[in-house]
Amino acid sequence: MNPSLHYNWFSNIRGDILSGLVVALALIPEAIAFSIIAGVDPKVGLYASFCIAVVTAFAGGRPGMISAATGAMALLMVTLVKEHGLEYLLAATLLTGLLQIIAGYLRLGSLMRFVSRSVVTGFVNALAILIFMAQLPELIDVTWHVYAMTAAGLVIIYTFPLLTKKIPSPLVCILLLTAVSMALGLDIRTVGDMGELPDALPIFLWPDVPLNLETLWIILPYSLPLAVVGLLESLMTATIVDELTDTPSDKNRECKGQGAANIVAGLFGGMAGCAMIGQSVINVKSGGRTRLSTLIAGVVLLILVVFLDEWVSEIPMAALVAVMTMVSIGTFSWESILNLKKYPMSTNIVMLVTVAVVVATHNLAFGVFAGVLLAALFFANKIGQFLFIGKTQTGANEVHYSVVGQVFFSSSDKFISAFDFKADLDRVVSTFHAPISGISRQ
Amino acid sequence: MSALDKVVLKFRREGIDVEVIGMNEASATIVDRFAVHDKPDAIDELMGH
C-alpha cells in the first residue's frame, strides 16, 4: 500500500472508527440545532453535515478535523432564508464554496501566520464559553431527572477512562443514559424532540433560482461573509488540531477542501458549513487521527439518521449536554487563566479582548479581527520602543549619531526628537544599524 | 521616510552638512526612491507641507 495512503487513512483504524462513531452521535443534535437557528428544516443541516464531512475527509488539508454544519455559519444565513427562502440559501452555499476555492488558489491560507498564539487562545476560550452557553437552554425549566442524567453523564465521562480507555467514555455515556432513559421511561427531552429526522438519502438538486445578476447581488452579501467566517474558523481549528496532534496541516488545501465541500452540500440540499472545533477536539480526544475518522463520522451520521432514526431519536439531550459540557471544559485553555500573571500584559489583553468580542457578538470573525488588530498595534508599539540613538562628538564641530532599531511610523517621533538641530555644528554623520520602513508623507 | 527627510533637512536649514551612512540594501533602495532630502528643492517641498 502507498505509504501516504496508509498514513492518511489506515494508520489508526480502531481509534478512527470509535472516534468517528462518537462524533457522528454528537453531530446529530448540533446539526439539528443549527438548522433551527438558520430557519430551515433539520434535514438541511444533517445533509450538509454528511456532505461536508465526507468531502473534507478526501479533499481537506487537516486529517482528523471534523467539518459540518456550524452555528457560526448558521447565524449568518438567517436573514437570507427569512427573506428569500431555502433555494437562495443553497445558491449562496454554492457561491460560498466557489469563493473558498478561489481563496485556496490565491493561497490566502498563508495569512494564518498573522494570527498570534494569544488570539488563538482567546478564540478557543470564547468557543468553549459559547459551547457551554448553548447547553444552558437544555438545563433551564427542566425536571430533576435532567440534572441527575447530566451529572451521571459527566461522572461516566470522567471516571470510565479509569476502568478502560479502549472505548471512548462519551460513547459509553450516550449508550448507558439512552438505555436508562428508555428502561425507566423518563419524560425528558430527546434528540427526537428537537425536530423531524430525514428518512431518505440526500439527492442531487440544482438550486431553483434564476441564473442572473440579480440573484448574484442577493446571494453575494451572504456568501462573502460565509466564506470568510468558514475559512477563519476552519483554519484556526486546523491550527488547534495541529497542536493537539503535533502534526502539520496544509492550510491552502483546507481552503479548497472547504470550498468543494460547500459546493457539494449546496448541490445536495445542505447549508454551508465549516470545521467544528468542538467536534474536532472530541474526535482527537477520542483517538481519531486520520481522514478515516472524518469519513466514518459523516457516513455513520447519515446511516444513523436515515436508518436508525427511531433509536437515535431516543438519545436523551441530557447525555449530549454532558458530552458537550466535557468538550467545553476540555476546550477551555485553563492554563491561560492560571498564567495570566506570568504572561505580558499585552498578550493577556489580546486574549481577553478576543474572548469578550466573540462572546458579545457571537461572531468568531469579529473576535479574531479585533485580536489580530490589537496584537498588531501592540507589536508596532513594542518594535517602536526598540530604537536607540547614540551621540558621539567626533570633532570640534562634528557629531556622529548612531541609530539602532527600526525607524517607522511608530518610532518616527522618538527618532526626530533624538537630534539636536540647534547645536553649533558644521557636520553630522548618521549611521544606521537598522532598517527604515514605510514611505508615508507627513 | 518622512522622519529621515525631516532630520536631514532641518540640519541643512541650520547650515549643517549631513551624511547618512550604513543603511542596508532595502533601506537604501527606499531612500533612493522616496526620500526627498537629496532631490532639488527638497527644503521647499518639505516646507510646503
mmCIF file of C-alpha atoms in Angstrom, chain A residues 372-382 409-410:
data_model
loop_
_atom_site.group_PDB
_atom_site.id
_atom_site.type_symbol
_atom_site.label_atom_id
_atom_site.label_comp_id
_atom_site.label_asym_id
_atom_site.label_seq_id
_atom_site.Cartn_x
_atom_site.Cartn_y
_atom_site.Cartn_z
ATOM 1 C CA VAL A 372 -5.278 40.446 15.298
ATOM 2 C CA LEU A 373 -5.660 44.227 15.097
ATOM 3 C CA LEU A 374 -4.809 44.680 18.762
ATOM 4 C CA ALA A 375 -1.842 42.287 18.501
ATOM 5 C CA ALA A 376 -0.541 44.269 15.507
ATOM 6 C CA LEU A 377 -0.853 47.556 17.443
ATOM 7 C CA PHE A 378 0.974 46.112 20.434
ATOM 8 C CA PHE A 379 3.675 44.770 18.119
ATOM 9 C CA ALA A 380 4.134 48.125 16.383
ATOM 10 C CA ASN A 381 4.335 49.856 19.756
ATOM 11 C CA LYS A 382 6.853 47.317 21.045
ATOM 12 C CA PHE A 409 5.717 55.467 11.801
ATOM 13 C CA SER A 410 5.539 54.334 15.422
#
